[in-house]
Structure formats: C-alpha cells, structure tokens
C-alpha cells in the first residue's frame, strides 16, 4: 500500500506528497528504496496560487454559491517532511537518497527482522511508528547500557517512573546487574492502584532478588537504620558546607578516634589544634545533619529515624553486598529529607566505588555484576558546580562497571559534559523547548529534526538514542501495571495447569 511519493527535498529533508486518502502522522516510519524514513514535519501544499486559494475560500465562506475546485485531490495536498533513519539493506546510516518520485509504503514489523536480541538484553518496549505500535521488541545490552549511564528526560507525568519500573522488572533475577533505587515517592516496591497491588514485589522472582528498606518497614521488611559509626568525614562533606577550619577538625577527629569520631565530636572531646568555636559549630552541623543529639549526661540519642547510635551497624555493608550480588535494592526515602537521602546513597555508592576499584586492581572486575544507581531529579547531584560521588560515577564509573540511571525534568541543569557522558537517552515527551534543546544537543544520533516529535510524544512514547543502537529508535513503553497483571494471569494459569 502506497501512502505517498517523493517529490523533492534534500538529504535530511525529504519532501513527500501524501496520498489524499492516507493520513500520515508525525513520527510515522515510511520506507522507500530500502531506506527507512521518519516523518518530522508536515505542511499544506497546493498547485493553486495563494490569491486564487484566498478567492475560492472567500466565495465559499461568504456564500457566493458553489465554487468547487476542479480535481481538488490533485491540486491540494499535504506535504510531508521526513528524514532518513536507516538503510535497511546495508544496515547502516543511509548515504544515498531514495530515487526521485519513489513511492513510499509504511514500515512493517518485517522491516525490523534484522534487529537482534543482544546479550544480557533489557527489554525497553516495542517499535512505534507515530502512535502505531509494531510488534517488534526493542532490547538493549544491559551491561553496556547500565555502565555507560542512562538518562531519562521528560516533563512530569510522561512515564519516567513507569519506564524505570519496566526496566527493573526485566532485571529481577538476572544477577548480572545490581541496582540501587532511591525511591523518594515510595512507588517502586509496592503500591495500590484501582484496588489492586502493584510494584516490583509482585515479580515471581522478587523474593531474595528485590530487597526493600524503609524507615517505616512493613512487617517482614528491612529497617533502614544506619549506625553513626559508618559515617566518614567525606560522606558529610557532600551534604554539609564546612569552613576550612571545621573540615580540618573533622579529619583530625577521624584520625584520632577512627569510627568513633562522631561520638567524640559531639561529646566535645578536647583535641589539639581544634578551637572551641570550631568544635561548637561542628557539633551543631553534625547534630542537624544526622539528627542526633546529646543529653545532659553526655549520652548520644536519636532524634531522627535513620541514623542510630546503637543499631544498623551492618546496613550499608549488607546493601553493598546485595548490589554486588546482582540484586535490586530499593530504599524508601519518602519520609527523609533530601540531604539524608543523598547522604545515605552517597555512603553506599562510595563504598561500592571503592570495592569495585579494588576489584579492578586485582583483575576481578569482569566476574562481578555491574552496579547502577537510579536517581530521580538528577540535577540535585549532577547539576552545575556539584561535587560528589554521583558526578564521579558519571565521569569515570564506566571504567569500574558502575553506572547511573538519571531521571530528570530539567536536563538543561546538567552540565553538557556530563549529559554527553550519559550514553543512552530514553527520551519521553517534553513540552519545554529549552529542555528539548539540551537533550537533542547531547544525543548519540542527530536529532536536530526531532524537536516537534519530542514535543508531541504521548505517555509512554519514547525515542531511544544510544551509542548502542544503530539509529534513534522510536518505541512505545509497556505499562508496568499491565506487566504485573500479565504475570499474575500467567501464574494463575500455570497453577491451573498443575492441577489438571
Ligand atoms: N507506557 C505507559 N503505558 C501506560 N500508562 C503509562 C505509561 N507510562 C506511564 N503511564 C501512566 O502515566 C502516569 C504517570 O506515569 P509516571 O508516574 O511514570 O510519570 P513520571 O514521568 O514519573 O511523572 P513524575 O514526573 O510525576 O514523576 C501513571 O499513572 C502511569 O501509570
Ligand atoms: Mg516519576
């Protein structure tokens, strides 16, 4: 079925006349002469002069009788602009133009049989032509993609969290990747919608593979409590601003007292070279940061829910062990301040980083699962002028098989150098033109023509631009809740089958 014909243009801008009874849409995939094209813009075309068109319209609007245009379908048309995406025959970037006057057809699932399922495949969704879904699954190599970082940019409500849940769902039980999720909305592990339970907890292999920590753990789940003896001066530096004198004092105390340094600071232990005022302000800052206080008897006590004086000695170590074992660890940080969330995740990722660094030195890195960390509102940690473990991971984590899944509404707040380092971008809808610009400028493929397409993406519609994909692939992401429902159905049917 022909939908149009090439009538002009240039390499990146091929003009197509739409067949009058067809409806071509923004984002549609068309094929001409082995070349896969994607529609990025449309306008009206007419063989009549502007004045004639205005005159005819005037007659019709003002009721001066029937002024039907002779051969209307021939004289007026829709001009479609498309860009070449891929050469389906040579499996490479197209280097020639399809023949002039070539007829176009819509792409079908057959055209994509060349797409292979990579090793350690993560399923992202199905190929999408405009808003029509083709039955072609799109995968990406999980180890590669995770260690080279993933960016998920979109305006609110377009399906960022849904996408991360779909990715994690497909990683449960795979064990080649450990993923730490900082879940500020408590929406990953377990939640209710339309009277039903959803979340990663409902995966058939969730037990032992999806680990959940919360400061208010439901019965049987783990408690997110961390002992203050696990906190180091460099952890605190990431969330608290210290003066140079205070910073010196931090390190002096740590050198003198080892992992008991916080207790000694708070008790006001005298130490050579630290002035009383410095110590006093240090105490204040640490008390606020860790939500710990000292009673008149000089004993430490907890005011907050996370940092503990007596408990939680193993929490950070356990979490790192789980990650290093290829499991998914979800931290419910919904009732914590941003600073606490960053402190905890920083402590975990610093530990993972140093472990993986030493595995690399010992030549053991390849036998370890890769580790990734999911961060919502990524500019908080990756923004201009920030210096912390997440920036280090974005810049050099790849060497140590550690990556980031950065979620953001504001890509423009992340420095270009870091944006360019996030080598897989799964771009969902975005209304803000400054944001689209930042994303387009740092994508792995030339998306300069995709501005309108990105603006018009609906919930769950995305474009995958990655150094690991041969072209920027338009996809439709599954609904996470449908995945859960389907797996429940399967389980039920499986049980029925057993009883037959
Ligand atoms: N691929 C999809 N298919 C069907 N429904 C979807 C899809 N993606 C998202 N939704 C639905 O759209 C709503 C918003 O999705 P989601 O919470 O993932 O958006 P978000 O981008 O994370 O938003 P926020 O910026 O508020 O965090 C949810 O109700 C979700 O179920
Ligand atoms: Mg979200």
Short mmCIF file of C-alpha atoms and ligand atoms in Angstrom, two decimals:
data_model
loop_
_atom_site.label_atom_id
_atom_site.label_comp_id
_atom_site.label_asym_id
_atom_site.label_seq_id
_atom_site.Cartn_x
_atom_site.Cartn_y
_atom_site.Cartn_z
CA UNK A 1 0.00 0.00 0.00
CA UNK A 2 1.50 3.28 -1.13
CA UNK A 3 0.99 6.25 1.14
CA UNK A 4 2.90 8.92 -0.74
CA UNK A 5 5.56 9.82 -3.23
CA UNK A 6 8.89 11.64 -3.03
CA UNK A 7 8.69 14.97 -4.82
CA UNK A 8 11.85 16.76 -3.76
CA UNK A 9 13.94 17.97 -0.85
CA UNK A 10 17.44 17.16 0.25
CA UNK A 11 19.23 14.53 2.33
CA UNK A 12 17.92 15.43 5.77
CA UNK A 13 14.65 16.81 4.49
CA UNK A 14 12.85 14.64 2.01
CA UNK A 15 9.57 16.04 0.70
CA UNK A 16 6.75 13.62 0.28
CA UNK A 17 3.33 14.23 -1.17
CA UNK A 18 0.77 12.40 0.94
CA UNK A 19 -1.79 10.31 -0.95
CA UNK A 20 -5.11 12.05 -0.45
CA UNK A 21 -6.92 9.21 1.31
CA UNK A 22 -3.99 8.41 3.64
CA UNK A 23 -3.20 10.05 6.92
CA UNK A 24 0.48 10.32 7.68
CA UNK A 25 1.35 11.40 11.22
CA UNK A 26 4.29 12.99 12.97
CA UNK A 27 6.80 10.23 13.78
CA UNK A 28 5.46 7.75 11.20
CA UNK A 29 8.01 5.34 9.77
CA UNK A 30 7.98 5.03 6.00
CA UNK A 31 10.09 3.02 3.59
CA UNK A 32 11.38 3.99 0.16
CA UNK A 33 14.04 2.10 -1.69
CA UNK A 34 15.43 0.23 1.38
CA UNK A 35 15.61 3.45 3.30
CA UNK A 36 13.70 3.86 6.50
CA UNK A 37 12.36 7.39 6.82
CA UNK A 38 10.74 9.15 9.72
CA UNK A 39 8.21 11.95 9.40
CA UNK A 40 9.18 15.01 11.41
CA UNK A 41 7.04 17.78 9.95
CA UNK A 42 4.07 18.48 7.66
CA UNK A 43 2.57 21.39 5.84
CA UNK A 44 -0.07 22.20 3.23
CA UNK A 45 0.77 22.26 -0.43
CA UNK A 46 -1.29 23.45 -3.37
CA UNK A 47 -0.87 23.87 -7.08
CA UNK A 48 -3.10 26.94 -6.97
CA UNK A 49 -1.78 30.44 -6.41
CA UNK A 50 -2.23 31.94 -2.95
CA UNK A 51 -4.60 34.60 -4.30
CA UNK A 52 -6.74 32.00 -6.04
CA UNK A 53 -6.96 29.97 -2.85
CA UNK A 54 -7.99 33.04 -0.88
CA UNK A 55 -10.57 33.96 -3.54
CA UNK A 56 -12.09 30.45 -3.63
CA UNK A 57 -12.24 30.35 0.14
CA UNK A 58 -13.89 33.77 0.20
CA UNK A 59 -16.57 32.60 -2.19
CA UNK A 60 -17.27 29.51 -0.09
CA UNK A 61 -17.23 31.27 3.26
CA UNK A 62 -19.37 34.20 2.19
CA UNK A 63 -21.91 32.02 0.43
CA UNK A 64 -21.39 33.02 -3.21
CA UNK A 65 -22.51 29.69 -4.50
CA UNK A 66 -20.65 26.52 -5.23
CA UNK A 67 -17.06 27.08 -6.24
CA UNK A 68 -15.86 23.52 -6.12
CA UNK A 69 -12.22 23.20 -7.03
CA UNK A 70 -11.77 21.08 -10.08
CA UNK A 71 -9.68 17.95 -9.23
CA UNK A 72 -9.34 19.02 -5.63
CA UNK A 73 -7.36 15.92 -4.62
CA UNK A 74 -4.81 16.60 -7.28
CA UNK A 75 -4.42 20.31 -6.74
CA UNK A 76 -4.26 20.41 -2.98
CA UNK A 77 -2.25 18.04 -0.86
CA UNK A 78 -0.29 17.59 2.32
CA UNK A 79 3.45 17.92 2.08
CA UNK A 80 5.25 15.62 4.49
CA UNK A 81 8.85 16.13 5.53
CA UNK A 82 10.87 13.09 6.50
CA UNK A 83 14.44 12.32 7.46
CA UNK A 84 16.39 9.18 6.63
CA UNK A 85 16.87 6.97 9.69
CA UNK A 86 18.49 3.79 8.49
CA UNK A 87 19.38 1.79 5.44
CA UNK A 88 17.50 -1.47 5.94
CA UNK A 89 19.58 -3.32 3.36
CA UNK A 90 23.13 -2.29 4.19
CA UNK A 91 22.19 -2.00 7.90
CA UNK A 92 23.90 1.31 8.21
CA UNK A 93 23.32 5.02 8.13
CA UNK A 94 21.81 5.89 4.72
CA UNK A 95 24.27 7.53 2.38
CA UNK A 96 22.09 7.93 -0.69
CA UNK A 97 18.71 9.46 -1.40
CA UNK A 98 15.86 7.21 -2.46
CA UNK A 99 15.04 7.68 -6.14
CA UNK A 100 13.11 10.79 -7.11
CA UNK A 101 9.36 10.11 -7.44
CA UNK A 102 9.79 6.90 -5.48
CA UNK A 103 6.58 5.62 -3.91
CA UNK A 104 6.54 5.12 -0.14
CA UNK A 105 4.96 2.48 1.99
CA UNK A 106 4.57 2.23 5.73
CA UNK A 107 7.23 0.31 7.64
CA UNK A 108 6.06 -3.06 8.97
CA UNK A 109 7.41 -5.46 11.56
CA UNK A 110 9.13 -7.44 8.78
CA UNK A 111 11.42 -4.49 8.10
CA UNK A 112 12.97 -4.87 11.54
CA UNK A 113 13.83 -8.55 11.48
CA UNK A 114 17.49 -7.54 11.41
CA UNK A 115 17.29 -6.18 14.96
CA UNK A 116 19.00 -8.73 17.17
CA UNK A 117 18.44 -9.57 20.76
CA UNK A 118 21.73 -8.62 22.43
CA UNK A 119 23.44 -10.38 25.30
CA UNK A 120 22.03 -9.52 28.73
CA UNK A 121 19.10 -7.96 26.95
CA UNK A 122 16.97 -5.37 28.68
CA UNK A 123 13.58 -5.05 27.04
CA UNK A 124 12.53 -1.43 26.61
CA UNK A 125 9.37 -1.56 24.54
CA UNK A 126 8.04 -2.07 21.04
CA UNK A 127 8.88 -0.16 17.88
CA UNK A 128 6.47 2.69 17.32
CA UNK A 129 5.57 4.29 14.03
CA UNK A 130 3.99 7.60 15.02
CA UNK A 131 1.43 6.40 17.52
CA UNK A 132 1.03 2.94 15.96
CA UNK A 133 2.80 0.06 17.65
CA UNK A 134 4.65 -2.56 15.62
CA UNK A 135 5.12 -5.98 17.10
CA UNK A 136 8.90 -5.67 17.29
CA UNK A 137 10.53 -5.79 20.73
CA UNK A 138 13.42 -3.40 21.28
CA UNK A 139 16.27 -4.53 23.50
CA UNK A 140 19.49 -3.02 24.66
CA UNK A 141 22.55 -4.76 26.06
CA UNK A 142 22.05 -4.36 29.79
CA UNK A 143 25.68 -4.43 30.90
CA UNK A 144 26.73 -1.94 28.24
CA UNK A 145 23.80 0.41 28.72
CA UNK A 146 23.93 0.40 32.52
CA UNK A 147 27.66 1.05 32.79
CA UNK A 148 27.54 3.81 30.17
CA UNK A 149 24.72 5.54 32.05
CA UNK A 150 21.11 6.12 31.10
CA UNK A 151 19.29 9.44 31.03
CA UNK A 152 15.51 9.53 31.19
CA UNK A 153 14.35 13.08 30.49
CA UNK A 154 10.70 14.14 30.35
CA UNK A 155 8.16 16.56 31.74
CA UNK A 156 6.11 15.35 34.66
CA UNK A 157 3.64 12.54 34.11
CA UNK A 158 5.04 11.29 30.80
CA UNK A 159 6.11 7.94 32.22
CA UNK A 160 9.63 8.20 33.63
CA UNK A 161 8.95 6.12 36.73
CA UNK A 162 6.88 3.66 34.72
CA UNK A 163 9.86 3.13 32.41
CA UNK A 164 12.29 2.56 35.27
CA UNK A 165 9.86 0.04 36.78
CA UNK A 166 9.65 -1.79 33.44
CA UNK A 167 13.45 -1.90 33.19
CA UNK A 168 13.82 -3.15 36.77
CA UNK A 169 11.04 -5.71 36.32
CA UNK A 170 13.02 -7.24 33.50
CA UNK A 171 16.20 -7.23 35.56
CA UNK A 172 14.78 -9.10 38.55
CA UNK A 173 16.61 -12.38 38.99
CA UNK A 174 19.09 -11.69 36.20
CA UNK A 175 22.00 -11.19 38.57
CA UNK A 176 24.33 -9.56 36.04
CA UNK A 177 23.39 -6.16 37.44
CA UNK A 178 22.78 -4.80 40.91
CA UNK A 179 20.63 -1.69 41.03
CA UNK A 180 20.17 0.73 43.89
CA UNK A 181 16.91 2.67 43.75
CA UNK A 182 16.41 5.81 45.81
CA UNK A 183 12.67 5.85 45.88
CA UNK A 184 11.59 9.29 47.04
CA UNK A 185 7.90 8.57 46.30
CA UNK A 186 7.82 5.01 47.59
CA UNK A 187 6.36 3.89 44.26
CA UNK A 188 8.64 1.05 43.18
CA UNK A 189 8.33 -1.79 45.64
CA UNK A 190 4.66 -1.92 46.44
CA UNK A 191 1.69 0.35 45.79
CA UNK A 192 -2.05 0.17 45.24
CA UNK A 193 -3.90 1.35 42.17
CA UNK A 194 -7.51 0.76 41.17
CA UNK A 195 -7.95 -1.58 44.13
CA UNK A 196 -5.04 -3.81 43.16
CA UNK A 197 -1.48 -4.24 44.41
CA UNK A 198 1.42 -3.43 42.13
CA UNK A 199 5.17 -3.00 42.43
CA UNK A 200 8.35 -4.98 41.96
CA UNK A 201 7.43 -7.01 45.00
CA UNK A 202 4.99 -8.88 42.78
CA UNK A 203 7.60 -10.30 40.45
CA UNK A 204 7.69 -14.10 40.53
CA UNK A 205 11.36 -14.00 41.48
CA UNK A 206 11.17 -10.98 43.77
CA UNK A 207 11.96 -12.99 46.87
CA UNK A 208 15.67 -12.59 47.58
CA UNK A 209 16.17 -10.58 44.42
CA UNK A 210 14.29 -7.41 45.26
CA UNK A 211 15.34 -6.05 48.62
CA UNK A 212 13.39 -3.31 50.30
CA UNK A 213 14.48 -0.98 53.09
CA UNK A 214 12.29 1.60 54.75
CA UNK A 215 12.36 3.73 57.89
CA UNK A 216 8.79 2.52 58.42
CA UNK A 217 9.13 -1.05 57.23
CA UNK A 218 6.00 -3.14 56.81
CA UNK A 219 6.04 -6.44 58.68
CA UNK A 220 8.85 -8.67 57.45
CA UNK A 221 10.75 -5.98 55.56
CA UNK A 222 14.08 -4.42 56.44
CA UNK A 223 14.56 -1.33 58.52
CA UNK A 224 16.63 1.49 57.08
CA UNK A 225 18.75 2.31 60.09
CA UNK A 226 22.37 3.24 59.84
CA UNK A 227 24.90 3.42 62.63
CA UNK A 228 26.72 6.72 63.02
CA UNK A 229 30.00 4.82 63.20
CA UNK A 230 29.61 4.15 59.47
CA UNK A 231 29.72 7.85 58.68
CA UNK A 232 33.02 9.29 57.47
CA UNK A 233 34.07 12.93 57.13
CA UNK A 234 33.97 12.72 53.31
CA UNK A 235 30.37 11.48 53.42
CA UNK A 236 29.31 14.54 55.40
CA UNK A 237 31.20 16.91 53.14
CA UNK A 238 28.82 16.03 50.33
CA UNK A 239 25.80 17.43 52.11
CA UNK A 240 27.11 19.94 54.64
CA UNK A 241 29.22 23.00 53.96
CA UNK A 242 32.16 23.21 56.30
CA UNK A 243 34.66 26.00 56.74
CA UNK A 244 38.29 25.01 56.12
CA UNK A 245 38.93 25.00 59.89
CA UNK A 246 35.91 22.79 60.51
CA UNK A 247 36.98 20.47 57.76
CA UNK A 248 40.45 20.14 59.28
CA UNK A 249 38.82 19.34 62.59
CA UNK A 250 36.66 16.62 61.02
CA UNK A 251 39.70 14.85 59.71
CA UNK A 252 41.66 15.33 62.95
CA UNK A 253 38.88 13.71 64.93
CA UNK A 254 38.57 10.90 62.44
CA UNK A 255 42.30 10.30 62.51
CA UNK A 256 42.36 10.30 66.30
CA UNK A 257 39.23 8.28 67.07
CA UNK A 258 38.54 6.23 63.95
CA UNK A 259 34.90 5.23 63.54
CA UNK A 260 34.03 6.69 66.97
CA UNK A 261 34.90 10.18 65.76
CA UNK A 262 31.33 11.49 65.67
CA UNK A 263 30.69 10.45 69.24
CA UNK A 264 33.85 12.24 70.34
CA UNK A 265 32.99 15.40 68.42
CA UNK A 266 29.52 15.50 69.94
CA UNK A 267 30.77 14.83 73.45
CA UNK A 268 33.11 17.78 72.94
CA UNK A 269 36.33 15.90 73.43
CA UNK A 270 39.35 18.23 73.53
CA UNK A 271 41.71 17.72 70.72
CA UNK A 272 44.93 19.50 69.90
CA UNK A 273 44.60 22.15 67.24
CA UNK A 274 40.79 22.45 67.28
CA UNK A 275 39.43 25.67 68.68
CA UNK A 276 36.37 25.69 70.92
CA UNK A 277 34.28 27.75 68.48
CA UNK A 278 35.17 25.45 65.61
CA UNK A 279 34.17 22.45 67.66
CA UNK A 280 30.90 24.08 68.71
CA UNK A 281 29.80 24.84 65.17
CA UNK A 282 30.93 21.42 64.02
CA UNK A 283 28.76 19.85 66.70
CA UNK A 284 25.78 21.91 65.59
CA UNK A 285 26.17 20.95 61.97
CA UNK A 286 26.62 17.26 62.66
CA UNK A 287 23.66 17.16 65.02
CA UNK A 288 21.45 18.71 62.36
CA UNK A 289 22.76 16.56 59.54
CA UNK A 290 22.47 13.23 61.32
CA UNK A 291 19.53 14.09 63.56
CA UNK A 292 21.50 13.05 66.62
CA UNK A 293 21.70 14.91 69.94
CA UNK A 294 23.45 14.68 73.31
CA UNK A 295 21.64 14.65 76.63
CA UNK A 296 22.91 16.47 79.75
CA UNK A 297 24.60 13.25 80.88
CA UNK A 298 26.68 13.38 77.72
CA UNK A 299 24.94 10.40 76.11
CA UNK A 300 24.05 10.44 72.44
CA UNK A 301 20.44 9.89 71.41
CA UNK A 302 18.49 9.79 68.17
CA UNK A 303 16.05 12.45 67.10
CA UNK A 304 15.54 11.11 63.59
CA UNK A 305 14.62 7.78 62.09
CA UNK A 306 17.69 6.79 60.14
CA UNK A 307 20.91 7.44 62.00
CA UNK A 308 21.29 5.33 65.06
CA UNK A 309 23.70 5.26 67.96
CA UNK A 310 23.42 1.54 68.62
CA UNK A 311 21.73 -0.16 65.69
CA UNK A 312 22.32 -0.52 61.98
CA UNK A 313 25.99 -1.37 62.10
CA UNK A 314 25.69 -3.68 59.08
CA UNK A 315 23.11 -1.87 56.94
CA UNK A 316 25.47 -0.19 54.47
CA UNK A 317 27.61 -3.29 54.19
CA UNK A 318 24.56 -5.51 53.62
CA UNK A 319 23.20 -3.21 50.93
CA UNK A 320 26.54 -3.20 49.15
CA UNK A 321 26.70 -6.99 49.38
CA UNK A 322 23.24 -7.28 47.81
CA UNK A 323 24.23 -4.96 44.98
CA UNK A 324 27.45 -6.81 44.43
CA UNK A 325 25.36 -9.96 44.19
CA UNK A 326 23.27 -8.58 41.35
CA UNK A 327 20.13 -7.77 43.30
CA UNK A 328 17.80 -4.80 43.22
CA UNK A 329 17.81 -2.75 46.41
CA UNK A 330 15.01 -0.24 46.89
CA UNK A 331 15.37 2.37 49.62
CA UNK A 332 12.14 4.06 50.58
CA UNK A 333 13.39 7.58 51.16
CA UNK A 334 9.90 9.10 51.02
CA UNK A 335 9.96 10.33 54.60
CA UNK A 336 13.55 11.53 54.57
CA UNK A 337 14.94 14.94 53.77
CA UNK A 338 16.81 15.32 50.50
CA UNK A 339 20.04 15.71 52.40
CA UNK A 340 19.59 12.46 54.27
CA UNK A 341 18.71 10.66 51.05
CA UNK A 342 21.88 11.97 49.45
CA UNK A 343 24.00 11.17 52.46
CA UNK A 344 22.83 7.56 52.58
CA UNK A 345 23.07 6.96 48.87
CA UNK A 346 26.46 8.65 48.86
CA UNK A 347 27.68 6.35 51.62
CA UNK A 348 26.53 3.29 49.69
CA UNK A 349 27.91 4.34 46.33
CA UNK A 350 31.23 5.46 47.81
CA UNK A 351 31.61 2.01 49.34
CA UNK A 352 30.65 0.29 46.05
CA UNK A 353 33.05 2.52 44.18
CA UNK A 354 35.96 1.68 46.41
CA UNK A 355 35.15 -2.04 46.36
CA UNK A 356 34.95 -2.06 42.56
CA UNK A 357 38.12 -0.06 42.27
CA UNK A 358 39.98 -2.70 44.17
CA UNK A 359 38.35 -5.50 42.11
CA UNK A 360 39.68 -3.77 39.06
CA UNK A 361 43.15 -3.55 40.52
CA UNK A 362 43.01 -7.25 41.29
CA UNK A 363 41.66 -8.10 37.83
CA UNK A 364 38.39 -9.44 39.26
CA UNK A 365 36.02 -6.86 37.83
CA UNK A 366 34.69 -8.98 34.98
CA UNK A 367 33.37 -11.63 37.36
CA UNK A 368 31.27 -9.05 39.23
CA UNK A 369 27.79 -7.85 38.30
CA UNK A 370 27.65 -4.27 37.09
CA UNK A 371 26.08 -1.81 39.54
CA UNK A 372 23.76 1.04 38.71
CA UNK A 373 22.00 3.65 40.82
CA UNK A 374 18.65 5.24 39.97
CA UNK A 375 18.44 8.92 40.85
CA UNK A 376 15.29 10.99 40.47
CA UNK A 377 15.68 14.71 39.91
CA UNK A 378 19.24 14.13 38.88
CA UNK A 379 20.33 17.81 38.71
CA UNK A 380 20.31 17.74 42.53
CA UNK A 381 23.50 15.74 42.36
CA UNK A 382 24.73 16.19 38.81
CA UNK A 383 23.96 19.90 38.49
CA UNK A 384 26.47 22.65 37.73
CA UNK A 385 29.10 23.07 40.45
CA UNK A 386 28.16 19.91 42.36
CA UNK A 387 30.94 17.70 43.54
CA UNK A 388 30.03 14.28 44.86
CA UNK A 389 30.23 10.56 44.22
CA UNK A 390 27.50 10.69 41.56
CA UNK A 391 29.49 13.12 39.44
CA UNK A 392 32.50 10.84 39.84
CA UNK A 393 30.40 7.89 38.70
CA UNK A 394 29.06 9.82 35.71
CA UNK A 395 32.60 10.76 34.71
CA UNK A 396 34.57 7.61 35.40
CA UNK A 397 32.20 4.94 36.72
CA UNK A 398 32.29 3.18 33.36
CA UNK A 399 35.88 2.04 34.00
CA UNK A 400 34.70 0.30 37.15
CA UNK A 401 31.41 -1.03 35.75
CA UNK A 402 29.31 1.38 37.77
CA UNK A 403 26.60 3.47 36.17
CA UNK A 404 23.78 5.89 36.79
CA UNK A 405 20.18 5.94 35.67
CA UNK A 406 19.47 9.65 35.84
CA UNK A 407 15.85 10.81 35.74
CA UNK A 408 15.09 14.45 35.21
CA UNK A 409 12.63 17.07 34.07
CA UNK A 410 15.48 19.55 33.73
CA UNK A 411 18.25 18.23 31.53
CA UNK A 412 19.40 21.78 30.90
CA UNK A 413 20.59 21.97 34.52
CA UNK A 414 23.09 19.17 33.97
CA UNK A 415 26.42 20.32 32.51
CA UNK A 416 26.86 19.38 28.85
CA UNK A 417 29.96 17.37 29.54
CA UNK A 418 28.01 15.09 31.87
CA UNK A 419 24.96 14.94 29.60
CA UNK A 420 27.22 13.76 26.80
CA UNK A 421 28.55 11.04 29.11
CA UNK A 422 25.08 9.60 29.68
CA UNK A 423 25.33 7.44 26.60
CA UNK A 424 21.80 6.08 26.38
CA UNK A 425 18.95 8.55 26.40
CA UNK A 426 15.40 7.32 26.57
CA UNK A 427 13.58 10.49 25.66
CA UNK A 428 9.94 10.84 26.65
CA UNK A 429 7.60 13.74 25.91
CA UNK A 430 8.73 17.24 26.77
CA UNK A 431 6.86 20.50 26.39
CA UNK A 432 9.74 22.77 27.26
CA UNK A 433 11.77 23.82 24.30
CA UNK A 434 14.92 24.67 26.29
CA UNK A 435 14.87 21.13 27.69
CA UNK A 436 14.41 19.55 24.29
CA UNK A 437 17.32 21.59 23.03
CA UNK A 438 19.64 20.34 25.77
CA UNK A 439 18.62 16.74 25.12
CA UNK A 440 18.94 17.00 21.35
CA UNK A 441 22.35 18.67 21.60
CA UNK A 442 23.76 15.79 23.63
CA UNK A 443 22.14 12.80 21.92
CA UNK A 444 24.09 9.97 20.33
CA UNK A 445 22.33 10.46 17.00
CA UNK A 446 21.45 13.60 15.06
CA UNK A 447 18.07 14.56 16.49
CA UNK A 448 18.10 18.11 15.19
CA UNK A 449 14.88 17.46 13.29
CA UNK A 450 13.13 15.72 16.20
CA UNK A 451 12.04 18.78 18.15
CA UNK A 452 8.36 18.66 17.18
CA UNK A 453 8.27 14.90 17.55
CA UNK A 454 9.61 15.04 21.11
CA UNK A 455 7.14 17.78 21.96
CA UNK A 456 4.28 15.62 20.73
CA UNK A 457 5.20 12.35 22.46
CA UNK A 458 2.36 10.92 24.49
CA UNK A 459 2.60 9.00 27.77
CA UNK A 460 4.92 6.02 27.33
CA UNK A 461 6.04 7.05 23.85
CA UNK A 462 9.80 7.49 23.64
CA UNK A 463 12.84 7.77 21.42
CA UNK A 464 15.88 5.69 22.33
CA UNK A 465 19.08 7.38 21.32
CA UNK A 466 22.13 5.43 22.35
CA UNK A 467 25.66 4.70 21.27
CA UNK A 468 24.45 1.09 21.42
CA UNK A 469 21.59 1.49 18.93
CA UNK A 470 22.16 1.84 15.21
CA UNK A 471 19.64 4.65 14.92
CA UNK A 472 17.37 6.60 17.23
CA UNK A 473 14.57 4.08 17.74
CA UNK A 474 11.03 5.26 18.40
CA UNK A 475 9.39 2.99 20.95
CA UNK A 476 6.23 2.51 22.95
CA UNK A 477 6.96 1.53 26.53
CA UNK A 478 4.74 -1.06 28.18
CA UNK A 479 2.54 -0.15 31.06
CA UNK A 480 4.18 -1.54 34.19
CA UNK A 481 0.83 -2.37 35.67
CA UNK A 482 -0.04 -4.44 32.62
CA UNK A 483 3.20 -6.40 33.06
CA UNK A 484 2.25 -7.16 36.64
CA UNK A 485 -1.30 -8.14 35.64
CA UNK A 486 0.01 -10.39 32.87
CA UNK A 487 2.42 -12.14 35.18
CA UNK A 488 -0.36 -12.69 37.72
CA UNK A 489 -2.50 -14.22 35.00
CA UNK A 490 0.35 -16.45 33.91
CA UNK A 491 0.92 -17.61 37.43
CA UNK A 492 -2.75 -18.44 37.82
CA UNK A 493 -2.87 -20.33 34.55
CA UNK A 494 0.35 -22.13 35.50
CA UNK A 495 -1.29 -23.28 38.73
CA UNK A 496 -4.41 -24.44 36.92
CA UNK A 497 -2.20 -26.38 34.58
CA UNK A 498 -0.53 -28.15 37.51
CA UNK A 499 -3.87 -29.28 38.91
CA UNK A 500 -5.19 -30.73 35.68
N1 LIG B 1 3.93 3.30 28.97
C1 LIG B 1 2.83 3.57 29.65
N2 LIG B 1 1.67 2.95 29.35
C2 LIG B 1 0.54 3.21 30.05
N3 LIG B 1 0.48 4.08 31.08
C3 LIG B 1 1.59 4.74 31.43
C4 LIG B 1 2.81 4.52 30.73
N4 LIG B 1 3.75 5.31 31.29
C5 LIG B 1 3.14 5.97 32.29
N5 LIG B 1 1.85 5.65 32.38
C6 LIG B 1 0.90 6.17 33.38
O1 LIG B 1 1.02 7.57 33.42
C7 LIG B 1 1.05 8.05 34.75
C8 LIG B 1 2.32 8.84 35.01
O2 LIG B 1 3.42 8.00 34.86
P1 LIG B 1 4.74 8.13 35.73
O3 LIG B 1 4.43 8.23 37.16
O4 LIG B 1 5.65 7.03 35.30
O5 LIG B 1 5.27 9.54 35.20
P2 LIG B 1 6.56 10.35 35.65
O6 LIG B 1 7.17 10.87 34.40
O7 LIG B 1 7.41 9.52 36.52
O8 LIG B 1 5.94 11.55 36.46
P3 LIG B 1 6.60 12.43 37.66
O9 LIG B 1 7.41 13.49 36.97
O10 LIG B 1 5.41 12.97 38.34
O11 LIG B 1 7.43 11.52 38.49
C9 LIG B 1 0.90 6.83 35.64
O12 LIG B 1 -0.43 6.72 36.04
C10 LIG B 1 1.30 5.69 34.76
O13 LIG B 1 0.63 4.51 35.11
MG1 LIG B 2 8.07 9.70 38.49
#
